[in-house]
Tab-separated table of N, CA and C in Angstrom:
chain	number	residue	atom	x	y	z
A	1	MET	N	-53.517	-91.447	-112.437
A	1	MET	CA	-54.142	-90.342	-113.151
A	1	MET	C	-55.249	-89.756	-112.292
A	2	SER	N	-55.360	-88.451	-112.370
A	2	SER	CA	-56.455	-87.780	-111.679
A	2	SER	C	-57.020	-86.700	-112.589
A	3	LYS	N	-58.144	-86.152	-112.203
A	3	LYS	CA	-58.813	-85.107	-112.975
A	3	LYS	C	-58.360	-83.737	-112.493
A	4	PHE	N	-58.529	-82.748	-113.329
A	4	PHE	CA	-58.220	-81.375	-112.963
A	4	PHE	C	-59.348	-80.794	-112.124
A	5	THR	N	-58.990	-80.006	-111.135
A	5	THR	CA	-59.975	-79.280	-110.341
A	5	THR	C	-59.675	-77.793	-110.472
A	6	GLN	N	-60.630	-76.963	-110.121
A	6	GLN	CA	-60.436	-75.512	-110.188
A	6	GLN	C	-59.254	-75.083	-109.326
A	7	ASN	N	-59.087	-75.700	-108.172
A	7	ASN	CA	-57.985	-75.336	-107.265
A	7	ASN	C	-56.622	-75.513	-107.907
A	8	PHE	N	-56.501	-76.487	-108.812
A	8	PHE	CA	-55.226	-76.730	-109.490
A	8	PHE	C	-54.726	-75.458	-110.171
A	9	PHE	N	-55.607	-74.723	-110.837
A	9	PHE	CA	-55.220	-73.545	-111.613
A	9	PHE	C	-55.045	-72.293	-110.751
A	10	GLU	N	-55.418	-72.351	-109.506
A	10	GLU	CA	-55.264	-71.214	-108.603
A	10	GLU	C	-53.899	-71.214	-107.932
A	11	ASP	N	-53.061	-72.171	-108.259
A	11	ASP	CA	-51.740	-72.302	-107.660
A	11	ASP	C	-50.727	-71.411	-108.382
A	12	ASP	N	-49.513	-71.427	-107.905
A	12	ASP	CA	-48.395	-70.698	-108.497
A	12	ASP	C	-48.173	-71.138	-109.948
A	13	ALA	N	-47.779	-70.216	-110.812
A	13	ALA	CA	-47.608	-70.511	-112.243
A	13	ALA	C	-46.636	-71.667	-112.496
A	14	ALA	N	-45.512	-71.712	-111.787
A	14	ALA	CA	-44.547	-72.796	-111.990
A	14	ALA	C	-45.137	-74.140	-111.556
A	15	THR	N	-45.898	-74.146	-110.484
A	15	THR	CA	-46.529	-75.380	-110.002
A	15	THR	C	-47.538	-75.885	-111.018
A	16	VAL	N	-48.340	-74.976	-111.582
A	16	VAL	CA	-49.321	-75.356	-112.596
A	16	VAL	C	-48.597	-75.860	-113.850
A	17	ALA	N	-47.558	-75.154	-114.282
A	17	ALA	CA	-46.812	-75.554	-115.483
A	17	ALA	C	-46.247	-76.966	-115.330
A	18	LYS	N	-45.675	-77.272	-114.173
A	18	LYS	CA	-45.132	-78.618	-113.927
A	18	LYS	C	-46.258	-79.650	-113.897
A	19	GLY	N	-47.374	-79.300	-113.266
A	19	GLY	CA	-48.493	-80.220	-113.121
A	19	GLY	C	-49.208	-80.538	-114.422
A	20	LEU	N	-49.039	-79.693	-115.433
A	20	LEU	CA	-49.661	-79.943	-116.736
A	20	LEU	C	-48.886	-80.950	-117.578
A	21	LEU	N	-47.633	-81.182	-117.236
A	21	LEU	CA	-46.806	-82.110	-118.011
A	21	LEU	C	-47.391	-83.516	-117.965
A	22	GLY	N	-47.528	-84.122	-119.121
A	22	GLY	CA	-48.085	-85.455	-119.219
A	22	GLY	C	-49.606	-85.472	-119.241
A	23	ALA	N	-50.233	-84.297	-119.094
A	23	ALA	CA	-51.689	-84.209	-119.111
A	23	ALA	C	-52.212	-84.443	-120.515
A	24	THR	N	-53.465	-84.832	-120.602
A	24	THR	CA	-54.108	-85.102	-121.882
A	24	THR	C	-55.019	-83.946	-122.269
A	25	ILE	N	-54.824	-83.444	-123.485
A	25	ILE	CA	-55.758	-82.492	-124.075
A	25	ILE	C	-56.626	-83.292	-125.033
A	26	THR	N	-57.927	-83.264	-124.820
A	26	THR	CA	-58.860	-83.909	-125.731
A	26	THR	C	-59.481	-82.809	-126.579
A	27	PHE	N	-59.362	-82.969	-127.881
A	27	PHE	CA	-59.802	-81.953	-128.828
A	27	PHE	C	-60.875	-82.537	-129.722
A	28	GLN	N	-62.024	-81.881	-129.754
A	28	GLN	CA	-63.115	-82.323	-130.619
A	28	GLN	C	-63.411	-81.217	-131.616
A	29	PHE	N	-63.359	-81.572	-132.890
A	29	PHE	CA	-63.624	-80.622	-133.965
A	29	PHE	C	-64.546	-81.325	-134.947
A	30	GLY	N	-65.801	-80.885	-134.984
A	30	GLY	CA	-66.787	-81.584	-135.803
A	30	GLY	C	-67.010	-82.969	-135.240
A	31	ASP	N	-66.866	-83.986	-136.072
A	31	ASP	CA	-67.070	-85.352	-135.599
A	31	ASP	C	-65.753	-86.063	-135.265
A	32	LYS	N	-64.647	-85.316	-135.243
A	32	LYS	CA	-63.343	-85.898	-134.941
A	32	LYS	C	-62.946	-85.612	-133.494
A	33	THR	N	-62.377	-86.602	-132.834
A	33	THR	CA	-61.824	-86.437	-131.496
A	33	THR	C	-60.376	-86.897	-131.533
A	34	LYS	N	-59.475	-86.041	-131.051
A	34	LYS	CA	-58.056	-86.375	-131.009
A	34	LYS	C	-57.544	-86.124	-129.595
A	35	LYS	N	-56.490	-86.843	-129.232
A	35	LYS	CA	-55.877	-86.664	-127.913
A	35	LYS	C	-54.410	-86.309	-128.080
A	36	TYR	N	-53.960	-85.414	-127.214
A	36	TYR	CA	-52.585	-84.935	-127.234
A	36	TYR	C	-52.039	-84.944	-125.811
A	37	THR	N	-50.752	-85.175	-125.687
A	37	THR	CA	-50.084	-85.113	-124.395
A	37	THR	C	-49.281	-83.820	-124.331
A	38	ILE	N	-49.408	-83.095	-123.231
A	38	ILE	CA	-48.609	-81.878	-123.034
A	38	ILE	C	-47.205	-82.314	-122.625
A	39	ILE	N	-46.200	-81.918	-123.422
A	39	ILE	CA	-44.830	-82.352	-123.135
A	39	ILE	C	-43.869	-81.209	-122.801
A	40	SER	N	-44.320	-79.962	-122.958
A	40	SER	CA	-43.459	-78.843	-122.587
A	40	SER	C	-44.327	-77.637	-122.226
A	41	THR	N	-43.969	-76.976	-121.131
A	41	THR	CA	-44.684	-75.789	-120.664
A	41	THR	C	-43.682	-74.744	-120.180
A	42	GLU	N	-44.151	-73.510	-120.061
A	42	GLU	CA	-43.354	-72.445	-119.460
A	42	GLU	C	-44.256	-71.619	-118.554
A	43	ALA	N	-43.711	-71.195	-117.423
A	43	ALA	CA	-44.435	-70.348	-116.482
A	43	ALA	C	-43.994	-68.899	-116.678
A	44	TYR	N	-44.958	-67.980	-116.584
A	44	TYR	CA	-44.675	-66.551	-116.712
A	44	TYR	C	-45.377	-65.797	-115.590
A	45	TYR	N	-44.628	-64.887	-114.979
A	45	TYR	CA	-45.162	-64.073	-113.892
A	45	TYR	C	-45.349	-62.639	-114.358
A	46	HIS	N	-46.376	-61.978	-113.846
A	46	HIS	CA	-46.762	-60.640	-114.321
A	46	HIS	C	-45.668	-59.589	-114.150
A	47	ASP	N	-44.715	-59.816	-113.273
A	47	ASP	CA	-43.686	-58.803	-113.031
A	47	ASP	C	-42.345	-59.125	-113.691
A	48	GLU	N	-42.290	-60.145	-114.539
A	48	GLU	CA	-41.038	-60.527	-115.194
A	48	GLU	C	-40.737	-59.675	-116.422
A	49	CYS	N	-39.437	-59.506	-116.690
A	49	CYS	CA	-38.985	-58.736	-117.857
A	49	CYS	C	-38.049	-59.581	-118.713
A	50	ASP	N	-37.989	-59.237	-120.004
A	50	ASP	CA	-37.022	-59.897	-120.872
A	50	ASP	C	-35.660	-59.243	-120.680
A	51	ASP	N	-34.686	-59.639	-121.490
A	51	ASP	CA	-33.327	-59.121	-121.350
A	51	ASP	C	-33.224	-57.619	-121.610
A	52	LYS	N	-34.237	-57.053	-122.261
A	52	LYS	CA	-34.224	-55.619	-122.563
A	52	LYS	C	-35.079	-54.815	-121.584
A	53	GLY	N	-35.630	-55.474	-120.565
A	53	GLY	CA	-36.416	-54.786	-119.551
A	53	GLY	C	-37.903	-54.672	-119.851
A	54	LYS	N	-38.376	-55.298	-120.934
A	54	LYS	CA	-39.794	-55.246	-121.299
A	54	LYS	C	-40.556	-56.357	-120.577
A	55	LYS	N	-41.744	-56.032	-120.057
A	55	LYS	CA	-42.590	-57.041	-119.407
A	55	LYS	C	-42.924	-58.138	-120.416
A	56	ILE	N	-42.865	-59.387	-119.989
A	56	ILE	CA	-43.048	-60.496	-120.928
A	56	ILE	C	-44.357	-61.253	-120.767
A	57	CYS	N	-44.996	-61.139	-119.649
A	57	CYS	CA	-46.226	-61.880	-119.403
A	57	CYS	C	-47.378	-61.193	-120.123
A	58	TYR	N	-48.122	-61.948	-120.931
A	58	TYR	CA	-49.225	-61.373	-121.693
A	58	TYR	C	-50.254	-60.766	-120.738
A	59	GLY	N	-50.566	-59.497	-120.924
A	59	GLY	CA	-51.512	-58.798	-120.068
A	59	GLY	C	-50.894	-58.251	-118.800
A	60	SER	N	-49.563	-58.297	-118.685
A	60	SER	CA	-48.888	-57.939	-117.433
A	60	SER	C	-49.046	-56.482	-117.015
A	61	GLU	N	-49.290	-55.621	-117.932
A	61	GLU	CA	-49.383	-54.198	-117.603
A	61	GLU	C	-50.784	-53.804	-117.124
A	62	LYS	N	-51.706	-54.768	-117.093
A	62	LYS	CA	-53.092	-54.447	-116.766
A	62	LYS	C	-53.538	-55.128	-115.479
A	63	THR	N	-54.558	-54.538	-114.847
A	63	THR	CA	-55.240	-55.200	-113.746
A	63	THR	C	-56.466	-55.884	-114.333
A	64	LYS	N	-57.161	-56.683	-113.525
A	64	LYS	CA	-58.386	-57.339	-114.009
A	64	LYS	C	-59.375	-56.310	-114.541
A	65	ALA	N	-59.548	-55.219	-113.810
A	65	ALA	CA	-60.519	-54.199	-114.216
A	65	ALA	C	-60.138	-53.582	-115.563
A	66	GLU	N	-58.858	-53.315	-115.766
A	66	GLU	CA	-58.393	-52.685	-117.002
A	66	GLU	C	-58.467	-53.635	-118.201
A	67	ALA	N	-58.396	-54.938	-117.966
A	67	ALA	CA	-58.345	-55.917	-119.050
A	67	ALA	C	-59.712	-56.339	-119.558
A	68	GLN	N	-60.782	-55.943	-118.920
A	68	GLN	CA	-62.103	-56.449	-119.290
A	68	GLN	C	-62.482	-56.186	-120.744
A	69	GLY	N	-62.080	-55.087	-121.331
A	69	GLY	CA	-62.402	-54.794	-122.725
A	69	GLY	C	-61.265	-55.109	-123.668
A	70	ASP	N	-60.265	-55.832	-123.204
A	70	ASP	CA	-59.052	-56.073	-123.960
A	70	ASP	C	-58.978	-57.531	-124.408
A	71	VAL	N	-58.143	-57.812	-125.409
A	71	VAL	CA	-57.985	-59.183	-125.888
A	71	VAL	C	-57.368	-60.100	-124.838
A	72	SER	N	-56.734	-59.542	-123.817
A	72	SER	CA	-56.155	-60.372	-122.757
A	72	SER	C	-57.160	-60.697	-121.653
A	73	ALA	N	-58.413	-60.278	-121.797
A	73	ALA	CA	-59.444	-60.503	-120.771
A	73	ALA	C	-59.553	-61.958	-120.306
A	74	PRO	N	-59.449	-62.980	-121.189
A	74	PRO	CA	-59.561	-64.354	-120.694
A	74	PRO	C	-58.550	-64.695	-119.602
A	75	LEU	N	-57.371	-64.089	-119.666
A	75	LEU	CA	-56.348	-64.395	-118.669
A	75	LEU	C	-56.683	-63.818	-117.293
A	76	PHE	N	-57.674	-62.962	-117.237
A	76	PHE	CA	-58.097	-62.383	-115.967
A	76	PHE	C	-59.430	-62.970	-115.530
A	77	SER	N	-59.869	-63.981	-116.239
A	77	SER	CA	-61.114	-64.658	-115.918
A	77	SER	C	-60.825	-65.742	-114.886
A	78	THR	N	-61.681	-66.719	-114.813
A	78	THR	CA	-61.500	-67.830	-113.895
A	78	THR	C	-60.172	-68.523	-114.171
A	79	PRO	N	-59.367	-68.799	-113.154
A	79	PRO	CA	-58.118	-69.525	-113.395
A	79	PRO	C	-58.386	-70.816	-114.154
A	80	GLY	N	-57.543	-71.075	-115.167
A	80	GLY	CA	-57.712	-72.244	-116.018
A	80	GLY	C	-58.373	-71.919	-117.343
A	81	THR	N	-58.676	-70.646	-117.586
A	81	THR	CA	-59.276	-70.236	-118.850
A	81	THR	C	-58.209	-70.226	-119.940
A	82	TRP	N	-58.540	-70.792	-121.104
A	82	TRP	CA	-57.637	-70.786	-122.249
A	82	TRP	C	-57.636	-69.404	-122.888
A	83	CYS	N	-56.522	-69.023	-123.456
A	83	CYS	CA	-56.417	-67.790	-124.227
A	83	CYS	C	-55.439	-68.051	-125.373
A	84	VAL	N	-55.841	-67.689	-126.569
A	84	VAL	CA	-54.960	-67.819	-127.722
A	84	VAL	C	-54.342	-66.457	-127.978
A	85	TYR	N	-53.021	-66.415	-128.055
A	85	TYR	CA	-52.328	-65.157	-128.306
A	85	TYR	C	-51.215	-65.387	-129.312
A	86	GLY	N	-51.329	-64.781	-130.473
A	86	GLY	CA	-50.279	-64.857	-131.480
A	86	GLY	C	-49.865	-66.280	-131.819
A	87	GLY	N	-50.816	-67.200	-131.880
A	87	GLY	CA	-50.500	-68.581	-132.203
A	87	GLY	C	-50.105	-69.414	-131.004
A	88	GLN	N	-50.101	-68.819	-129.824
A	88	GLN	CA	-49.723	-69.545	-128.625
A	88	GLN	C	-50.948	-69.818	-127.757
A	89	LEU	N	-50.941	-70.947	-127.094
A	89	LEU	CA	-52.036	-71.352	-126.232
A	89	LEU	C	-51.612	-71.121	-124.787
A	90	LEU	N	-52.291	-70.189	-124.123
A	90	LEU	CA	-51.977	-69.831	-122.741
A	90	LEU	C	-53.116	-70.232	-121.825
A	91	LEU	N	-52.785	-70.446	-120.561
A	91	LEU	CA	-53.775	-70.684	-119.522
A	91	LEU	C	-53.610	-69.634	-118.447
A	92	SER	N	-54.722	-69.111	-117.955
A	92	SER	CA	-54.657	-68.187	-116.830
A	92	SER	C	-54.432	-69.002	-115.563
A	93	VAL	N	-53.637	-68.458	-114.654
A	93	VAL	CA	-53.417	-69.097	-113.361
A	93	VAL	C	-53.513	-68.043	-112.265
A	94	THR	N	-53.679	-68.502	-111.062
A	94	THR	CA	-53.892	-67.675	-109.872
A	94	THR	C	-55.183	-66.872	-110.024
A	95	ASP	N	-55.481	-66.060	-109.090
A	95	ASP	CA	-56.685	-65.241	-109.154
A	95	ASP	C	-56.429	-63.939	-108.407
A	96	HIS	N	-55.364	-63.292	-108.761
A	96	HIS	CA	-54.964	-62.069	-108.089
A	96	HIS	C	-55.270	-60.859	-108.975
A	97	ALA	N	-54.865	-59.696	-108.531
A	97	ALA	CA	-55.109	-58.471	-109.292
A	97	ALA	C	-54.409	-58.502	-110.649
A	98	TYR	N	-53.266	-59.172	-110.727
A	98	TYR	CA	-52.515	-59.280	-111.975
A	98	TYR	C	-52.477	-60.733	-112.404
A	99	SER	N	-52.465	-60.967	-113.715
A	99	SER	CA	-52.505	-62.323	-114.242
A	99	SER	C	-51.111	-62.900	-114.432
A	100	ASP	N	-50.918	-64.136	-113.985
A	100	ASP	CA	-49.754	-64.931	-114.353
A	100	ASP	C	-50.251	-65.933	-115.389
A	101	ASN	N	-49.358	-66.431	-116.240
A	101	ASN	CA	-49.756	-67.329	-117.333
A	101	ASN	C	-48.909	-68.590	-117.351
A	102	VAL	N	-49.453	-69.616	-117.995
A	102	VAL	CA	-48.689	-70.806	-118.346
A	102	VAL	C	-48.843	-70.975	-119.851
A	103	LEU	N	-47.723	-71.086	-120.530
A	103	LEU	CA	-47.692	-71.323	-121.970
A	103	LEU	C	-47.593	-72.827	-122.213
A	104	ILE	N	-48.490	-73.350	-123.043
A	104	ILE	CA	-48.368	-74.736	-123.497
A	104	ILE	C	-47.369	-74.682	-124.648
A	105	LYS	N	-46.159	-75.101	-124.384
A	105	LYS	CA	-45.044	-74.943	-125.314
A	105	LYS	C	-45.023	-76.027	-126.402
A	106	LYS	N	-45.392	-77.260	-126.025
A	106	LYS	CA	-45.340	-78.346	-127.011
A	106	LYS	C	-46.312	-79.452	-126.597
A	107	ILE	N	-47.008	-80.008	-127.612
A	107	ILE	CA	-47.881	-81.156	-127.396
A	107	ILE	C	-47.482	-82.267	-128.364
A	108	GLN	N	-47.907	-83.504	-128.052
A	108	GLN	CA	-47.589	-84.656	-128.897
A	108	GLN	C	-48.873	-85.433	-129.152
A	109	ASN	N	-49.103	-85.791	-130.416
A	109	ASN	CA	-50.316	-86.551	-130.715
A	109	ASN	C	-50.096	-88.038	-130.448
A	110	GLU	N	-51.134	-88.824	-130.670
A	110	GLU	CA	-51.085	-90.260	-130.368
A	110	GLU	C	-50.099	-91.023	-131.252
A	111	ASN	N	-49.668	-90.414	-132.366
A	111	ASN	CA	-48.694	-91.045	-133.264
A	111	ASN	C	-47.267	-90.578	-133.003
A	112	GLY	N	-47.075	-89.752	-131.964
A	112	GLY	CA	-45.742	-89.278	-131.612
A	112	GLY	C	-45.315	-88.008	-132.318
A	113	VAL	N	-46.191	-87.387	-133.114
A	113	VAL	CA	-45.865	-86.148	-133.811
A	113	VAL	C	-46.005	-84.981	-132.822
A	114	CYS	N	-44.989	-84.122	-132.782
A	114	CYS	CA	-44.979	-82.991	-131.843
A	114	CYS	C	-45.339	-81.690	-132.558
A	115	PHE	N	-45.984	-80.802	-131.809
A	115	PHE	CA	-46.385	-79.493	-132.313
A	115	PHE	C	-45.940	-78.429	-131.325
A	116	GLY	N	-45.222	-77.403	-131.823
A	116	GLY	CA	-44.807	-76.272	-131.008
A	116	GLY	C	-45.891	-75.213	-131.003
A	117	PRO	N	-45.606	-74.024	-130.428
A	117	PRO	CA	-46.651	-73.007	-130.258
A	117	PRO	C	-47.498	-72.695	-131.491
A	118	ASP	N	-46.904	-72.305	-132.607
A	118	ASP	CA	-47.718	-71.975	-133.774
A	118	ASP	C	-48.330	-73.243	-134.374
A	119	GLY	N	-47.620	-74.340	-134.307
A	119	GLY	CA	-48.135	-75.613	-134.796
A	119	GLY	C	-49.336	-76.097	-133.988
A	120	ILE	N	-49.350	-75.807	-132.679
A	120	ILE	CA	-50.490	-76.156	-131.833
A	120	ILE	C	-51.727	-75.417	-132.332
A	121	ALA	N	-51.580	-74.134	-132.585
A	121	ALA	CA	-52.712	-73.321	-133.049
A	121	ALA	C	-53.268	-73.851	-134.365
A	122	LYS	N	-52.400	-74.258	-135.264
A	122	LYS	CA	-52.862	-74.800	-136.550
A	122	LYS	C	-53.504	-76.176	-136.363
A	123	GLU	N	-52.866	-77.038	-135.592
A	123	GLU	CA	-53.369	-78.395	-135.373
A	123	GLU	C	-54.733	-78.387	-134.687
A	124	LEU	N	-54.929	-77.472	-133.751
A	124	LEU	CA	-56.184	-77.414	-133.000
A	124	LEU	C	-57.180	-76.416	-133.589
A	125	HIS	N	-56.902	-75.958	-134.802
A	125	HIS	CA	-57.812	-75.064	-135.531
A	125	HIS	C	-58.181	-73.822	-134.720
A	126	LEU	N	-57.192	-73.229	-134.071
A	126	LEU	CA	-57.460	-72.061	-133.237
A	126	LEU	C	-57.559	-70.776	-134.036
A	127	TYR	N	-57.303	-70.840	-135.333
A	127	TYR	CA	-57.352	-69.662	-136.186
A	127	TYR	C	-58.662	-69.513	-136.938
A	128	LYS	N	-59.674	-70.208	-136.575
A	128	LYS	CA	-60.936	-70.232	-137.328
A	128	LYS	C	-60.627	-70.726	-138.731
A	129	SER	N	-61.064	-70.006	-139.757
A	129	SER	CA	-60.873	-70.494	-141.120
A	129	SER	C	-59.577	-70.008	-141.752
A	130	LYS	N	-58.900	-69.078	-141.126
A	130	LYS	CA	-57.635	-68.585	-141.671
A	130	LYS	C	-56.728	-68.159	-140.526
A	131	PRO	N	-55.438	-68.162	-140.734
A	131	PRO	CA	-54.526	-67.779	-139.649
A	131	PRO	C	-54.503	-66.258	-139.448
A	132	ASP	N	-55.524	-65.743	-138.810
A	132	ASP	CA	-55.626	-64.309	-138.560
A	132	ASP	C	-55.628	-64.075	-137.050
A	133	TYR	N	-54.501	-63.635	-136.512
A	133	TYR	CA	-54.382	-63.442	-135.072
A	133	TYR	C	-55.485	-62.531	-134.530
A	134	CYS	N	-55.847	-61.508	-135.270
A	134	CYS	CA	-56.843	-60.548	-134.788
A	134	CYS	C	-58.220	-61.187	-134.625
A	135	ASP	N	-58.508	-62.221	-135.408
A	135	ASP	CA	-59.814	-62.865	-135.319
A	135	ASP	C	-59.922	-63.855	-134.175
A	136	CYS	N	-58.801	-64.343	-133.650
A	136	CYS	CA	-58.939	-65.423	-132.678
A	136	CYS	C	-58.274	-65.170	-131.340
A	137	HIS	N	-57.218	-64.386	-131.247
A	137	HIS	CA	-56.563	-64.328	-129.947
A	137	HIS	C	-57.371	-63.499	-128.957
A	138	GLY	N	-57.331	-63.939	-127.722
A	138	GLY	CA	-58.048	-63.256	-126.674
A	138	GLY	C	-59.517	-63.606	-126.597
A	139	LYS	N	-59.934	-64.677	-127.211
A	139	LYS	CA	-61.337	-65.076	-127.155
A	139	LYS	C	-61.525	-66.081	-126.021
A	140	PHE	N	-62.701	-66.046	-125.396
A	140	PHE	CA	-62.993	-67.018	-124.347
A	140	PHE	C	-63.246	-68.390	-124.956
A	141	SER	N	-63.896	-68.418	-126.102
A	141	SER	CA	-64.183	-69.681	-126.766
A	141	SER	C	-63.141	-69.876	-127.844
A	142	LEU	N	-62.686	-71.083	-128.008
A	142	LEU	CA	-61.639	-71.348	-128.985
A	142	LEU	C	-62.247	-71.698	-130.335
A	143	CYS	N	-62.797	-70.709	-130.991
A	143	CYS	CA	-63.206	-70.811	-132.383
A	143	CYS	C	-64.177	-71.948	-132.648
A	144	GLY	N	-65.083	-72.218	-131.746
A	144	GLY	CA	-66.111	-73.216	-131.972
A	144	GLY	C	-65.672	-74.647	-131.751
A	145	CYS	N	-64.448	-74.863	-131.291
A	145	CYS	CA	-64.010	-76.231	-131.041
A	145	CYS	C	-64.172	-76.556	-129.554
A	146	ASN	N	-64.005	-77.805	-129.229
A	146	ASN	CA	-64.121	-78.244	-127.859
A	146	ASN	C	-62.749	-78.729	-127.423
A	147	LEU	N	-62.129	-78.019	-126.502
A	147	LEU	CA	-60.782	-78.319	-126.054
A	147	LEU	C	-60.827	-78.519	-124.548
A	148	LEU	N	-60.473	-79.713	-124.094
A	148	LEU	CA	-60.573	-80.026	-122.675
A	148	LEU	C	-59.286	-80.648	-122.156
A	149	LEU	N	-58.922	-80.290	-120.937
A	149	LEU	CA	-57.887	-81.020	-120.217
A	149	LEU	C	-58.624	-82.138	-119.508
A	150	THR	N	-58.304	-83.380	-119.840
A	150	THR	CA	-59.110	-84.474	-119.307
A	150	THR	C	-58.442	-85.264	-118.196
A	151	ASP	N	-57.144	-85.428	-118.220
A	151	ASP	CA	-56.453	-86.211	-117.200
A	151	ASP	C	-55.108	-85.591	-116.919
A	152	LYS	N	-54.633	-85.799	-115.706
A	152	LYS	CA	-53.285	-85.356	-115.386
A	152	LYS	C	-52.559	-86.463	-114.651
A	153	ILE	N	-51.270	-86.516	-114.848
A	153	ILE	CA	-50.439	-87.500	-114.161
A	153	ILE	C	-50.087	-86.924	-112.802
A	154	ASP	N	-50.224	-87.723	-111.777
A	154	ASP	CA	-49.823	-87.285	-110.445
A	154	ASP	C	-48.303	-87.328	-110.364
A	155	ASN	N	-47.702	-86.216	-109.946
A	155	ASN	CA	-46.247	-86.107	-109.787
A	155	ASN	C	-45.469	-86.489	-111.044
A	156	PRO	N	-45.681	-85.766	-112.149
A	156	PRO	CA	-44.961	-86.100	-113.381
A	156	PRO	C	-43.460	-85.844	-113.240
A	157	SER	N	-42.666	-86.621	-113.942
A	157	SER	CA	-41.218	-86.408	-113.985
A	157	SER	C	-40.930	-85.356	-115.043
A	158	PHE	N	-39.997	-84.461	-114.743
A	158	PHE	CA	-39.692	-83.401	-115.697
A	158	PHE	C	-38.259	-82.946	-115.544
A	159	ILE	N	-37.786	-82.262	-116.580
A	159	ILE	CA	-36.496	-81.577	-116.531
A	159	ILE	C	-36.776	-80.094	-116.716
A	160	THR	N	-35.908	-79.255	-116.201
A	160	THR	CA	-36.115	-77.805	-116.290
A	160	THR	C	-34.998	-77.154	-117.093
A	161	ASP	N	-35.316	-75.952	-117.557
A	161	ASP	CA	-34.349	-75.163	-118.305
A	161	ASP	C	-34.754	-73.702	-118.174
A	162	LYS	N	-33.841	-72.817	-118.538
A	162	LYS	CA	-34.175	-71.392	-118.558
A	162	LYS	C	-34.876	-71.065	-119.859
A	163	ARG	N	-35.738	-70.065	-119.816
A	163	ARG	CA	-36.422	-69.610	-121.029
A	163	ARG	C	-35.488	-68.691	-121.813
A	164	VAL	N	-35.675	-68.642	-123.111
A	164	VAL	CA	-34.800	-67.870	-124.002
A	164	VAL	C	-35.083	-66.368	-123.848
A	165	ASN	N	-34.031	-65.572	-123.790
A	165	ASN	CA	-34.092	-64.103	-123.751
A	165	ASN	C	-34.890	-63.533	-122.578
A	166	ILE	N	-34.874	-64.225	-121.450
A	166	ILE	CA	-35.567	-63.751	-120.257
A	166	ILE	C	-34.526	-63.371	-119.219
A	167	ALA	N	-34.713	-62.229	-118.591
A	167	ALA	CA	-33.742	-61.713	-117.626
A	167	ALA	C	-33.569	-62.636	-116.420
A	168	SER	N	-34.606	-63.298	-115.985
A	168	SER	CA	-34.556	-64.167	-114.813
A	168	SER	C	-33.680	-65.386	-115.063
A	169	ASP	N	-32.963	-65.797	-114.045
A	169	ASP	CA	-32.176	-67.025	-114.140
A	169	ASP	C	-32.975	-68.243	-113.704
A	170	ALA	N	-34.219	-68.035	-113.277
A	170	ALA	CA	-35.044	-69.144	-112.796
A	170	ALA	C	-35.342	-70.122	-113.931
A	171	PRO	N	-35.185	-71.415	-113.682
A	171	PRO	CA	-35.529	-72.414	-114.692
A	171	PRO	C	-37.044	-72.648	-114.702
A	172	LEU	N	-37.764	-71.912	-115.550
A	172	LEU	CA	-39.217	-71.980	-115.575
A	172	LEU	C	-39.761	-72.581	-116.865
A	173	LYS	N	-38.911	-73.295	-117.598
A	173	LYS	CA	-39.324	-74.093	-118.759
A	173	LYS	C	-39.281	-75.538	-118.295
A	174	PHE	N	-40.393	-76.254	-118.516
A	174	PHE	CA	-40.504	-77.621	-118.007
A	174	PHE	C	-40.794	-78.571	-119.166
A	175	ASP	N	-40.010	-79.642	-119.240
A	175	ASP	CA	-40.194	-80.653	-120.285
A	175	ASP	C	-40.486	-81.989	-119.635
A	176	TYR	N	-41.497	-82.669	-120.151
A	176	TYR	CA	-41.931	-83.955	-119.634
A	176	TYR	C	-40.860	-85.011	-119.832
A	177	SER	N	-40.618	-85.782	-118.811
A	177	SER	CA	-39.612	-86.833	-118.867
A	177	SER	C	-40.320	-88.147	-118.574
A	178	ALA	N	-40.731	-88.854	-119.626
A	178	ALA	CA	-41.432	-90.131	-119.448
A	178	ALA	C	-40.403	-91.205	-119.130
A	179	GLU	N	-40.349	-91.578	-117.871
A	179	GLU	CA	-39.344	-92.573	-117.453
A	179	GLU	C	-39.908	-93.960	-117.459
């Protein structure tokens, strides 16, 4: 196990997505502390399109300068910044004119219970007091909670797959394979 460094998040989106597998998210809410393992991620590049030709990466149509007043601003901040978008937990990666993202697709708690994108937002209280996307997505701070990536597995084992409804044939969905 090793700790995360800033350089880790400045790498290619697929490299970051693979490197997050098996990592621990430590979540503190009030006096409770819980730990989760990241078991599925997806990488997204700013120039990718879905099957209908629409850009799929959150904030892809903007540059850093254009995004400063927008809800996607966290993704153009320091690489490794969390951003909540529509119930999904994203991380900014790279540090170029355009933002690439990594989606935390699925996490597992210490009891083996798994949470997908919208379930992650509910479990980690990312909606403040109610599930209102407008109140929480695109914020630098995650609704007053403390969310940290605390450990990562060196060279995690994973399997790959294609993402649903994406024009690219690249296998950019990564699932943790605990061998």
